Short mmCIF file of C-alpha atoms in Angstrom, two decimals:
data_model
loop_
_atom_site.label_atom_id
_atom_site.label_comp_id
_atom_site.label_asym_id
_atom_site.label_seq_id
_atom_site.Cartn_x
_atom_site.Cartn_y
_atom_site.Cartn_z
CA UNK A 12 -45.84 14.86 -27.87
CA UNK A 13 -45.42 13.20 -24.48
CA UNK A 14 -47.85 11.72 -22.02
CA UNK A 15 -48.08 12.74 -18.36
CA UNK A 16 -49.44 10.67 -15.47
CA UNK A 17 -53.05 11.50 -16.34
CA UNK A 18 -52.74 10.11 -19.84
CA UNK A 19 -53.12 13.52 -21.53
CA UNK A 20 -50.78 14.49 -24.36
CA UNK A 21 -48.41 17.38 -23.83
CA UNK A 22 -46.32 19.49 -26.12
CA UNK A 23 -42.52 19.46 -25.66
CA UNK A 24 -41.29 22.28 -23.42
CA UNK A 25 -44.62 22.63 -21.60
CA UNK A 26 -44.75 22.27 -17.81
CA UNK A 27 -46.74 19.14 -16.84
CA UNK A 28 -50.24 20.09 -15.68
CA UNK A 29 -50.13 18.14 -12.43
CA UNK A 30 -46.75 19.66 -11.55
CA UNK A 31 -47.82 23.32 -12.00
CA UNK A 32 -51.55 23.10 -11.27
CA UNK A 33 -51.32 23.56 -7.51
CA UNK A 34 -49.01 26.59 -7.71
CA UNK A 35 -51.00 28.15 -10.58
CA UNK A 36 -54.37 27.74 -8.83
CA UNK A 37 -52.97 29.18 -5.62
CA UNK A 38 -51.65 32.21 -7.55
CA UNK A 39 -54.98 32.74 -9.30
CA UNK A 40 -56.84 32.57 -5.97
CA UNK A 41 -54.53 35.24 -4.55
CA UNK A 42 -55.22 37.51 -7.53
CA UNK A 43 -58.96 36.84 -7.20
CA UNK A 44 -58.88 37.72 -3.49
CA UNK A 45 -57.36 41.13 -4.37
CA UNK A 46 -59.86 41.67 -7.23
CA UNK A 47 -56.97 41.65 -9.73
CA UNK A 48 -57.80 38.42 -11.57
CA UNK A 49 -58.36 38.84 -15.32
CA UNK A 50 -58.75 36.61 -18.34
CA UNK A 51 -55.19 37.44 -19.30
CA UNK A 52 -53.91 35.69 -16.17
CA UNK A 53 -55.98 32.59 -16.95
CA UNK A 54 -54.78 32.61 -20.55
CA UNK A 55 -51.13 32.72 -19.45
CA UNK A 56 -51.60 29.79 -17.08
CA UNK A 57 -53.40 27.74 -19.72
CA UNK A 58 -50.67 28.36 -22.28
CA UNK A 59 -47.89 27.51 -19.82
CA UNK A 60 -49.54 24.27 -18.68
CA UNK A 61 -50.75 23.19 -22.10
CA UNK A 62 -54.42 23.28 -21.12
CA UNK A 63 -57.44 25.16 -22.40
CA UNK A 64 -58.71 28.29 -20.69
CA UNK A 65 -61.95 26.46 -19.87
CA UNK A 66 -59.99 23.81 -17.97
CA UNK A 67 -58.14 26.43 -15.94
CA UNK A 68 -61.45 28.17 -15.06
CA UNK A 69 -62.78 24.76 -13.94
CA UNK A 70 -59.72 24.28 -11.70
CA UNK A 71 -60.31 27.70 -10.19
CA UNK A 72 -63.98 26.90 -9.54
CA UNK A 73 -63.11 23.61 -7.81
CA UNK A 74 -60.66 25.48 -5.59
CA UNK A 75 -63.27 28.10 -4.64
CA UNK A 76 -66.05 25.60 -3.91
CA UNK A 77 -64.27 22.45 -2.73
CA UNK A 78 -60.94 23.89 -1.60
CA UNK A 79 -59.22 21.40 -3.91
CA UNK A 80 -56.12 22.51 -5.82
CA UNK A 81 -55.42 19.18 -7.54
CA UNK A 82 -57.46 16.61 -9.33
CA UNK A 83 -59.48 13.96 -7.53
CA UNK A 84 -57.30 10.91 -6.98
CA UNK A 85 -59.16 7.69 -7.58
CA UNK A 86 -58.66 4.87 -5.12
CA UNK A 87 -56.18 2.36 -6.48
CA UNK A 88 -54.31 -0.69 -5.36
CA UNK A 89 -50.82 -0.05 -3.92
CA UNK A 90 -47.97 -2.31 -2.95
CA UNK A 91 -48.21 -2.89 0.79
CA UNK A 92 -45.56 -4.43 3.09
CA UNK A 93 -47.56 -7.65 2.86
CA UNK A 94 -47.22 -7.65 -0.94
CA UNK A 95 -43.49 -6.93 -0.68
CA UNK A 96 -43.09 -9.91 1.64
CA UNK A 97 -44.94 -12.16 -0.79
CA UNK A 98 -42.80 -10.91 -3.67
CA UNK A 99 -39.67 -11.80 -1.70
CA UNK A 100 -41.18 -15.20 -0.81
CA UNK A 101 -41.95 -16.07 -4.44
CA UNK A 102 -38.75 -14.54 -5.88
CA UNK A 103 -40.52 -11.63 -7.60
CA UNK A 104 -43.11 -13.83 -9.33
CA UNK A 105 -46.18 -11.58 -9.61
CA UNK A 106 -48.43 -14.42 -10.82
CA UNK A 107 -47.77 -16.48 -7.71
CA UNK A 108 -48.31 -13.42 -5.51
CA UNK A 109 -51.63 -12.79 -7.25
CA UNK A 110 -52.71 -16.37 -6.66
CA UNK A 111 -51.80 -15.99 -2.99
CA UNK A 112 -53.87 -12.78 -2.69
CA UNK A 113 -56.85 -14.45 -4.37
CA UNK A 114 -56.67 -17.39 -1.98
CA UNK A 115 -56.49 -15.07 1.05
CA UNK A 116 -59.49 -13.06 -0.19
CA UNK A 117 -61.46 -16.31 -0.62
CA UNK A 118 -60.66 -17.43 2.92
CA UNK A 119 -61.37 -13.98 4.39
CA UNK A 120 -64.12 -12.22 2.39
CA UNK A 121 -64.18 -9.28 4.83
CA UNK A 122 -60.73 -8.19 3.67
CA UNK A 123 -62.11 -7.18 0.28
CA UNK A 124 -61.61 -8.52 -3.22
CA UNK A 125 -58.15 -9.29 -4.55
CA UNK A 126 -56.77 -7.07 -7.33
CA UNK A 127 -56.53 -8.37 -10.85
CA UNK A 128 -53.19 -9.58 -12.17
CA UNK A 129 -52.90 -6.54 -14.47
CA UNK A 130 -53.60 -4.22 -11.55
CA UNK A 131 -50.92 -5.97 -9.48
CA UNK A 132 -48.40 -5.61 -12.32
CA UNK A 133 -49.16 -1.89 -12.67
CA UNK A 134 -48.80 -1.36 -8.90
CA UNK A 135 -45.46 -3.19 -8.84
CA UNK A 136 -44.09 -1.11 -11.73
CA UNK A 137 -45.44 2.13 -10.20
CA UNK A 138 -44.60 1.67 -6.51
CA UNK A 139 -41.33 -0.26 -6.70
CA UNK A 140 -38.13 0.96 -8.30
CA UNK A 141 -36.18 -1.17 -10.73
CA UNK A 142 -33.60 -1.82 -8.02
CA UNK A 143 -36.25 -2.97 -5.54
CA UNK A 144 -37.80 -5.32 -8.10
CA UNK A 145 -34.39 -6.78 -8.94
CA UNK A 146 -33.52 -7.18 -5.26
CA UNK A 147 -36.78 -8.98 -4.45
CA UNK A 148 -36.17 -11.24 -7.44
CA UNK A 149 -32.41 -11.99 -7.23
CA UNK A 150 -31.01 -10.46 -4.04
CA UNK A 151 -28.67 -7.70 -2.92
CA UNK A 152 -26.14 -8.06 -5.72
CA UNK A 153 -28.85 -7.51 -8.33
CA UNK A 154 -30.24 -4.52 -6.43
CA UNK A 155 -26.84 -2.79 -6.33
CA UNK A 156 -26.69 -2.75 -10.12
CA UNK A 157 -29.31 0.02 -10.06
CA UNK A 158 -27.64 2.09 -7.34
CA UNK A 159 -25.96 5.45 -7.91
CA UNK A 160 -22.48 6.05 -6.47
CA UNK A 161 -20.53 9.24 -6.03
CA UNK A 162 -17.02 9.61 -7.40
CA UNK A 163 -14.25 10.50 -4.99
CA UNK A 164 -12.42 13.75 -5.80
CA UNK A 165 -9.01 13.39 -7.48
CA UNK A 166 -6.00 13.18 -5.18
CA UNK A 167 -2.23 12.87 -5.54
CA UNK A 168 0.01 9.82 -5.77
CA UNK A 169 0.38 7.71 -2.63
CA UNK A 170 -2.53 9.55 -1.01
CA UNK A 171 -4.56 6.34 -0.72
CA UNK A 172 -3.92 2.73 -1.70
CA UNK A 173 -6.51 -0.02 -1.96
CA UNK A 174 -5.79 -3.69 -1.35
CA UNK A 175 -7.70 -6.87 -2.06
CA UNK A 176 -7.49 -10.63 -2.62
CA UNK A 177 -8.82 -12.23 -5.79
CA UNK A 178 -9.31 -15.90 -6.46
CA UNK A 179 -8.20 -16.41 -10.05
CA UNK A 180 -10.77 -18.49 -11.98
CA UNK A 181 -8.06 -20.48 -13.75
CA UNK A 182 -6.86 -23.98 -12.91
CA UNK A 183 -3.06 -24.25 -12.85
CA UNK A 184 -0.72 -27.15 -12.24
CA UNK A 185 0.77 -27.01 -8.72
CA UNK A 186 3.10 -30.00 -8.28
CA UNK A 187 0.84 -32.30 -10.27
CA UNK A 188 -2.48 -31.06 -8.83
CA UNK A 189 -4.97 -28.57 -10.23
CA UNK A 190 -5.63 -25.51 -8.07
CA UNK A 191 -6.96 -21.99 -8.50
CA UNK A 192 -4.29 -19.50 -7.35
CA UNK A 193 -4.93 -16.28 -5.44
CA UNK A 194 -3.48 -12.85 -6.10
CA UNK A 195 -2.99 -10.17 -3.44
CA UNK A 196 -2.26 -6.70 -4.74
CA UNK A 197 -2.29 -3.02 -3.86
CA UNK A 198 -3.05 -0.19 -6.27
CA UNK A 199 -2.58 3.58 -6.03
CA UNK A 200 -6.00 5.21 -6.37
CA UNK A 201 -4.82 8.47 -7.96
CA UNK A 202 -2.62 7.06 -10.75
CA UNK A 203 -3.98 3.46 -11.08
CA UNK A 204 -0.45 2.05 -10.83
CA UNK A 205 -0.15 -1.41 -9.25
CA UNK A 206 2.50 -0.93 -6.57
CA UNK A 207 2.65 -4.44 -5.09
CA UNK A 208 1.52 -7.94 -6.06
CA UNK A 209 1.95 -11.43 -4.57
CA UNK A 210 0.63 -14.77 -5.86
CA UNK A 211 -0.04 -17.93 -3.83
CA UNK A 212 -1.25 -21.33 -5.09
CA UNK A 213 -3.67 -21.53 -2.17
CA UNK A 214 -5.88 -19.21 -0.16
CA UNK A 215 -3.63 -16.32 0.96
CA UNK A 216 -2.53 -15.68 4.51
CA UNK A 217 -0.31 -13.14 6.27
CA UNK A 218 2.75 -13.96 4.20
CA UNK A 219 1.04 -12.96 0.95
CA UNK A 220 -0.18 -9.69 2.44
CA UNK A 221 3.21 -8.80 3.90
CA UNK A 222 5.11 -9.79 0.76
CA UNK A 223 2.83 -7.64 -1.39
CA UNK A 224 3.14 -4.71 1.03
CA UNK A 225 6.91 -4.97 1.16
CA UNK A 226 7.36 -4.85 -2.60
CA UNK A 227 4.85 -1.97 -2.70
CA UNK A 228 6.81 0.11 -0.17
CA UNK A 229 10.32 -0.72 -1.41
CA UNK A 230 11.28 1.37 -4.46
CA UNK A 231 14.64 -0.29 -4.97
CA UNK A 232 15.31 -2.90 -7.64
CA UNK A 233 13.66 -5.20 -8.60
CA UNK A 234 10.61 -3.24 -7.43
CA UNK A 235 9.95 0.46 -8.02
CA UNK A 236 10.03 3.07 -9.27
CA UNK A 237 6.50 3.45 -7.94
CA UNK A 238 6.05 2.88 -4.23
CA UNK A 239 6.90 4.48 -0.92
CA UNK A 240 4.67 5.01 2.09
CA UNK A 241 1.01 5.87 1.42
CA UNK A 242 -1.12 8.24 3.42
CA UNK A 243 -3.79 5.59 4.00
CA UNK A 244 -4.80 2.11 2.84
CA UNK A 245 -8.37 0.95 2.25
CA UNK A 246 -9.07 -2.76 2.80
CA UNK A 247 -12.16 -4.92 3.18
CA UNK A 248 -12.94 -5.68 6.80
CA UNK A 249 -14.81 -8.77 5.61
CA UNK A 250 -11.38 -10.32 5.03
CA UNK A 251 -10.42 -9.93 8.68
CA UNK A 252 -6.89 -11.29 8.49
CA UNK A 253 -6.13 -8.86 5.66
CA UNK A 254 -7.25 -5.93 7.78
CA UNK A 255 -5.44 -7.11 10.92
CA UNK A 256 -2.19 -7.86 9.10
CA UNK A 257 -2.11 -4.56 7.22
CA UNK A 258 -2.96 -2.59 10.38
CA UNK A 259 -0.19 -4.26 12.40
CA UNK A 260 2.39 -3.92 9.64
CA UNK A 261 1.69 -0.29 8.74
CA UNK A 262 1.23 0.92 12.32
CA UNK A 263 4.99 1.24 12.71
CA UNK A 264 5.04 3.67 9.76
CA UNK A 265 2.05 5.71 11.06
CA UNK A 266 -0.03 4.78 8.00
CA UNK A 267 -3.79 4.77 8.63
CA UNK A 268 -5.72 1.66 7.57
CA UNK A 269 -9.37 2.27 6.66
CA UNK A 270 -11.35 -0.87 7.43
CA UNK A 271 -14.35 -0.76 5.12
CA UNK A 272 -17.58 -2.59 5.94
CA UNK A 273 -17.64 -6.13 4.59
CA UNK A 274 -19.15 -6.78 1.17
CA UNK A 275 -19.02 -3.17 0.04
CA UNK A 276 -17.01 -3.34 -3.20
CA UNK A 277 -18.17 0.13 -4.27
CA UNK A 278 -16.15 1.66 -1.42
CA UNK A 279 -12.92 0.35 -2.96
CA UNK A 280 -13.83 0.70 -6.58
CA UNK A 281 -10.27 1.16 -7.86
CA UNK A 282 -9.02 -2.27 -6.85
CA UNK A 283 -12.35 -3.87 -7.81
CA UNK A 284 -11.96 -2.35 -11.28
CA UNK A 285 -8.45 -3.84 -11.38
CA UNK A 286 -9.89 -7.26 -10.50
CA UNK A 287 -12.40 -7.01 -13.33
CA UNK A 288 -9.83 -5.73 -15.82
CA UNK A 289 -7.43 -8.57 -15.01
CA UNK A 290 -10.15 -11.16 -15.66
CA UNK A 291 -11.38 -9.54 -18.87
CA UNK A 292 -7.94 -8.76 -20.31
CA UNK A 293 -5.75 -11.63 -19.09
CA UNK A 294 -7.40 -14.53 -17.25
CA UNK A 295 -10.00 -15.12 -19.98
CA UNK A 296 -7.21 -15.97 -22.45
CA UNK A 297 -5.58 -18.64 -20.27
CA UNK A 298 -6.29 -22.37 -20.62
CA UNK A 299 -8.75 -23.93 -18.17
CA UNK A 300 -10.50 -20.63 -17.50
CA UNK A 301 -13.53 -21.56 -15.39
CA UNK A 302 -15.94 -18.86 -16.59
CA UNK A 303 -15.66 -19.67 -20.28
CA UNK A 304 -18.82 -20.46 -22.26
CA UNK A 305 -20.22 -23.95 -21.65
CA UNK A 306 -21.73 -26.57 -23.94
CA UNK A 307 -25.00 -28.41 -23.43
CA UNK A 308 -25.12 -29.89 -19.95
CA UNK A 309 -22.61 -27.38 -18.59
CA UNK A 310 -19.63 -29.19 -20.09
CA UNK A 311 -16.47 -27.36 -21.11
CA UNK A 312 -15.61 -27.17 -24.80
CA UNK A 313 -12.11 -28.53 -24.05
CA UNK A 314 -12.12 -30.40 -20.73
CA UNK A 315 -8.70 -31.96 -21.41
CA UNK A 316 -6.88 -28.67 -22.04
CA UNK A 317 -3.40 -28.75 -20.48
CA UNK A 318 -3.04 -26.55 -17.42
CA UNK A 319 -0.37 -23.92 -17.08
CA UNK A 320 2.42 -24.61 -14.61
CA UNK A 321 2.26 -22.37 -11.55
CA UNK A 322 5.60 -20.78 -12.45
CA UNK A 323 4.35 -19.92 -15.94
CA UNK A 324 1.13 -18.49 -14.53
CA UNK A 325 3.03 -16.22 -12.11
CA UNK A 326 5.38 -15.05 -14.88
CA UNK A 327 2.42 -14.27 -17.14
CA UNK A 328 0.57 -12.36 -14.42
CA UNK A 329 3.62 -10.27 -13.51
CA UNK A 330 4.09 -9.54 -17.21
CA UNK A 331 0.50 -8.37 -17.44
CA UNK A 332 1.01 -6.10 -14.39
CA UNK A 333 4.05 -4.56 -16.11
CA UNK A 334 1.91 -4.02 -19.23
CA UNK A 335 -0.83 -2.42 -17.14
CA UNK A 336 1.63 -0.02 -15.47
CA UNK A 337 3.74 0.82 -18.49
CA UNK A 338 1.57 0.51 -21.63
CA UNK A 339 -2.14 0.48 -20.80
CA UNK A 340 -3.88 3.86 -20.78
CA UNK A 341 -6.95 3.75 -18.51
CA UNK A 342 -9.70 6.33 -18.72
CA UNK A 343 -9.25 9.35 -16.48
CA UNK A 344 -5.46 9.69 -16.86
CA UNK A 345 -5.49 12.06 -19.86
CA UNK A 346 -4.09 9.47 -22.23
CA UNK A 347 -1.15 8.54 -19.97
CA UNK A 348 -0.13 5.17 -18.60
CA UNK A 349 -0.35 4.65 -14.82
CA UNK A 350 3.43 4.82 -14.50
CA UNK A 351 3.61 8.02 -16.57
CA UNK A 352 0.92 9.57 -14.38
CA UNK A 353 2.80 8.51 -11.25
CA UNK A 354 6.11 9.93 -12.49
CA UNK A 355 4.47 13.20 -13.62
CA UNK A 356 3.04 13.80 -10.15
CA UNK A 357 5.35 16.15 -8.22
CA UNK A 358 4.00 15.21 -4.79
CA UNK A 359 6.95 14.50 -2.41
CA UNK A 360 7.40 10.85 -1.49
CA UNK A 361 7.77 9.34 1.96
CA UNK A 362 10.04 6.29 1.98
CA UNK A 363 10.88 3.73 4.62
CA UNK A 364 14.57 3.45 5.62
CA UNK A 365 16.22 0.18 4.50
CA UNK A 366 17.00 -0.78 8.10
CA UNK A 367 13.29 -0.59 8.95
CA UNK A 368 12.39 -2.71 5.94
CA UNK A 369 14.73 -5.38 7.31
CA UNK A 370 12.29 -5.81 10.22
CA UNK A 371 9.17 -5.30 8.13
CA UNK A 372 6.93 -8.29 7.48
CA UNK A 373 8.98 -10.50 9.81
CA UNK A 374 7.86 -12.37 12.91
CA UNK A 375 9.89 -13.70 15.81
CA UNK A 376 9.38 -15.89 18.87
CA UNK A 377 11.28 -13.60 21.29
CA UNK A 378 13.91 -16.24 22.14
CA UNK A 379 17.69 -15.94 21.95
CA UNK A 380 19.88 -18.60 20.38
CA UNK A 381 23.62 -19.14 20.07
CA UNK A 382 25.60 -19.53 16.88
CA UNK A 383 27.30 -22.95 16.97
CA UNK A 384 29.73 -24.67 14.65
CA UNK A 385 26.68 -25.96 12.75
CA UNK A 386 25.07 -22.52 12.44
CA UNK A 387 21.79 -21.55 14.15
CA UNK A 388 19.40 -24.26 15.33
CA UNK A 389 15.70 -23.46 14.70
CA UNK A 390 12.80 -25.89 14.47
CA UNK A 391 15.27 -28.78 14.66
CA UNK A 392 17.11 -27.62 11.56
CA UNK A 393 20.38 -25.78 11.03
CA UNK A 394 20.77 -22.46 9.21
CA UNK A 395 24.12 -21.23 7.90
CA UNK A 396 25.61 -18.13 6.28
CA UNK A 397 29.10 -16.91 5.39
CA UNK A 398 28.94 -14.00 7.86
CA UNK A 399 28.71 -16.50 10.77
CA UNK A 400 32.38 -17.44 10.38
CA UNK A 401 34.16 -16.44 13.60
CA UNK A 402 30.94 -15.71 15.51
CA UNK A 403 30.43 -19.03 17.29
CA UNK A 404 28.89 -18.43 20.72
CA UNK A 405 27.26 -15.13 19.79
CA UNK A 406 23.75 -14.75 21.22
CA UNK A 407 21.27 -13.78 18.50
CA UNK A 408 17.52 -13.57 17.84
CA UNK A 409 15.82 -14.58 14.63
CA UNK A 410 12.87 -13.29 12.65
CA UNK A 411 11.22 -14.88 9.63
CA UNK A 412 8.50 -14.39 7.05
CA UNK A 413 5.36 -16.31 8.08
CA UNK A 414 5.10 -19.73 6.42
CA UNK A 415 8.57 -19.35 4.87
CA UNK A 416 11.24 -21.34 6.71
CA UNK A 417 13.92 -21.53 4.01
CA UNK A 418 15.44 -18.15 4.98
CA UNK A 419 15.64 -16.43 8.38
CA UNK A 420 16.91 -13.00 9.37
CA UNK A 421 19.36 -12.83 12.28
CA UNK A 422 19.70 -9.91 14.69
CA UNK A 423 22.02 -9.18 17.61
CA UNK A 424 21.00 -6.41 20.00
CA UNK A 425 18.73 -4.88 17.37
CA UNK A 426 21.45 -4.92 14.69
CA UNK A 427 20.71 -6.91 11.56
CA UNK A 428 23.60 -9.33 11.04
CA UNK A 429 22.31 -10.91 7.85
CA UNK A 430 20.25 -13.71 6.36
CA UNK A 431 20.75 -17.38 7.10
CA UNK A 432 19.80 -20.25 4.83
CA UNK A 433 18.60 -23.76 5.52
CA UNK A 434 21.76 -25.88 5.62
CA UNK A 435 20.27 -28.97 4.02
CA UNK A 436 18.86 -26.92 1.15
CA UNK A 437 21.85 -24.59 0.67
CA UNK A 438 22.84 -23.96 -2.93
CA UNK A 439 26.32 -24.52 -4.33
CA UNK A 440 26.95 -20.76 -4.35
CA UNK A 441 26.06 -20.46 -0.66
CA UNK A 442 28.36 -23.35 0.27
CA UNK A 443 31.21 -21.82 -1.76
CA UNK A 444 30.64 -18.46 -0.04
CA UNK A 445 30.88 -20.15 3.37
CA UNK A 446 34.13 -21.87 2.44
CA UNK A 447 35.55 -18.66 1.00
CA UNK A 448 34.71 -16.83 4.23
CA UNK A 449 36.58 -19.46 6.29
CA UNK A 450 39.57 -19.26 3.94
CA UNK A 451 39.62 -15.46 4.07
CA UNK A 452 39.44 -15.50 7.87
CA UNK A 453 42.37 -17.93 8.07
CA UNK A 454 44.37 -15.84 5.61
CA UNK A 455 43.83 -12.67 7.65
CA UNK A 456 44.95 -14.40 10.84
CA UNK A 457 48.06 -15.78 9.15
CA UNK A 458 49.03 -12.30 7.94
CA UNK A 459 48.52 -10.83 11.44
CA UNK A 460 50.68 -13.53 13.05
CA UNK A 461 53.51 -13.04 10.56
CA UNK A 462 53.47 -9.28 11.18
CA UNK A 463 53.66 -9.91 14.93
CA UNK A 464 56.63 -12.27 14.48
CA UNK A 465 58.50 -9.60 12.58
CA UNK A 466 58.04 -7.21 15.49
CA UNK A 467 59.01 -9.84 18.02
CA UNK A 468 62.27 -10.90 16.31
CA UNK A 469 65.51 -9.71 18.21
CA UNK A 470 68.16 -7.70 16.28
CA UNK A 471 71.65 -6.58 17.32
CA UNK A 472 73.80 -3.64 16.38
CA UNK A 473 76.65 -4.06 13.96
CA UNK A 474 80.06 -3.83 15.73
CA UNK A 475 83.52 -3.06 14.39
CA UNK A 476 85.47 -3.87 17.56
CA UNK A 477 85.35 -6.76 19.94
CA UNK A 478 82.72 -6.39 22.66
CA UNK A 479 79.38 -7.60 24.02
CA UNK A 480 76.44 -7.78 21.58
CA UNK A 481 73.97 -4.90 21.99
CA UNK A 482 70.27 -5.25 21.14
CA UNK A 483 68.87 -2.98 18.47
CA UNK A 484 65.32 -2.14 17.86
CA UNK A 485 63.61 -0.01 15.27
CA UNK A 486 62.78 3.39 16.81
CA UNK A 487 59.26 4.66 16.64
CA UNK A 488 58.43 7.64 14.48
CA UNK A 489 58.20 10.01 17.48
CA UNK A 490 61.45 8.72 18.94
CA UNK A 491 63.25 9.13 15.64
CA UNK A 492 62.01 12.70 15.25
CA UNK A 493 63.07 13.55 18.83
CA UNK A 494 66.49 12.02 18.26
CA UNK A 495 67.06 14.06 15.12
CA UNK A 496 65.92 17.28 16.82
CA UNK A 497 68.18 16.68 19.85
CA UNK A 498 71.16 16.06 17.57
CA UNK A 499 70.54 19.32 15.78
CA UNK A 500 70.52 21.25 19.08
CA UNK A 501 73.81 19.68 20.12
CA UNK A 502 75.40 20.60 16.81
CA UNK A 503 74.43 24.25 17.23
CA UNK A 504 75.90 24.39 20.78
CA UNK A 505 79.17 22.95 19.50
CA UNK A 506 79.34 25.62 16.84
CA UNK A 507 78.97 28.36 19.47
CA UNK A 508 82.70 28.76 20.78
CA UNK A 509 83.07 32.11 22.62
CA UNK A 510 86.73 31.46 23.66
CA UNK A 511 87.95 31.02 20.13
CA UNK A 512 88.60 34.84 19.61
CA UNK A 513 89.86 36.68 22.79
CA UNK A 514 88.46 40.10 23.69
CA UNK A 515 90.71 43.14 23.14
CA UNK A 516 91.14 46.13 25.56
CA UNK A 517 88.27 48.58 25.77
CA UNK A 518 88.81 51.99 24.20
CA UNK A 519 89.72 54.85 26.57
CA UNK A 520 86.67 56.94 25.77
CA UNK A 521 84.30 54.15 26.94
CA UNK A 522 82.70 54.65 30.33
CA UNK A 523 83.73 51.85 32.58
CA UNK A 524 81.51 50.63 35.40
CA UNK A 525 83.12 50.38 38.79
CA UNK A 526 82.06 47.87 41.44
CA UNK A 527 80.51 49.76 44.45
CA UNK A 528 82.58 47.72 46.92
CA UNK A 529 85.82 48.62 45.19
CA UNK A 530 84.76 52.29 45.18
CA UNK A 531 84.05 52.26 49.00
CA UNK A 532 87.51 50.74 49.61
CA UNK A 533 89.20 53.49 47.70
CA UNK A 534 87.40 56.12 49.82
CA UNK A 535 88.61 54.52 53.03
CA UNK A 536 92.22 54.62 51.76
CA UNK A 537 91.89 58.31 51.04
#
């Protein structure tokens, strides 16, 4: 048995009386107006609504006399805007609101008596939803817990990415100081694979966003195999620099950036779920985790726990990302890992050419500089590279990753020449490569000069009799071929000797041709 709003008991499967009373009474009145109403009709309505036939006849009588299809609603106290304001003022404390209403009724008797505390509690439970009560008590975040959200329809890989920053609640050792690092990552919404991640020991800026985007787009080693160009990226507009940086970087690839309203985590639920999973599965196990249970007085159970070095923290986080992509099996992927789901998707991929990635995520000042014997001068420091050997005086422009001045990229007329490294921080391998490039350049020049000397050296023909020395030179291939062909023609002409065998007399039966002039002379003689 259940109880409806009127307090009456109802049998399971029976339509509530207050829900069907209006429609049933209206139907009975129609039948009565056509003189077709019978006790059978009343009995059917009573059985369907779980009421007695007498009650249904009483409803019908009230409708005929009073024109009322429902029951009489007693006047009751309701939550007014004034009461809502008082609830917000006192943080949802109904007792304090009741005391305020009593005091106002005492000061202004004409406004009527104040409701009892029980009546106020019933009105709050009846007129306010659970979300409204939580919001008036604790704010917007508490209200959202009771909201209902729709699920986006499934898509294909690289259809949409979501990006976000997360402050890691773990203190790590950064050059002798404790700091909470930040992680910037992008995740594919369809397959849940983390395509790009970057970690900074401080609040992230453009360099973290661009570094994470670059490793997300580039599918070559050591990144990939997941990646490529997405159809769109969803980011939080509340983090303005994240939105601006992603929009500027992806505009060149015609990738749309959806700037979500600030403080709307439900609109990018995939990356928010990743943030929560990382904290529950990885960060909670690390030393000096800030959200761990506290002792009396809010003290940590182990305040002297040694902090992880920043390098160890980054290695552990990247290892967890690899586990998430390759071994974890989130719900909604049919028992597959994110990487298996990504590889099983046959959607064609759009990739950025390597030459475009050379410009991606880099900034420049628009100035041209010359390569000198000390390399390239930038910010009062010299940058060197092995490919600069032999290029002194070349006018170049430089581009660099924001907040990273140890490596710069050098371009000449839009062509990427290569990377240059800070001279004072160059490694032993980079110095050896520079020396090897100088040695190789000198060796090539020495070989070219020796070859030229061999061509320039004078030679003379060998002579068997006394005479003046004659210069000899090596004939070219075309000249040698022409000489051989000319000699062959001369040999054939020498072999053709028509005077070697004299002609004999012509036979008598041959017809001999006579010169016309000789024939005219013979006629004159005759």
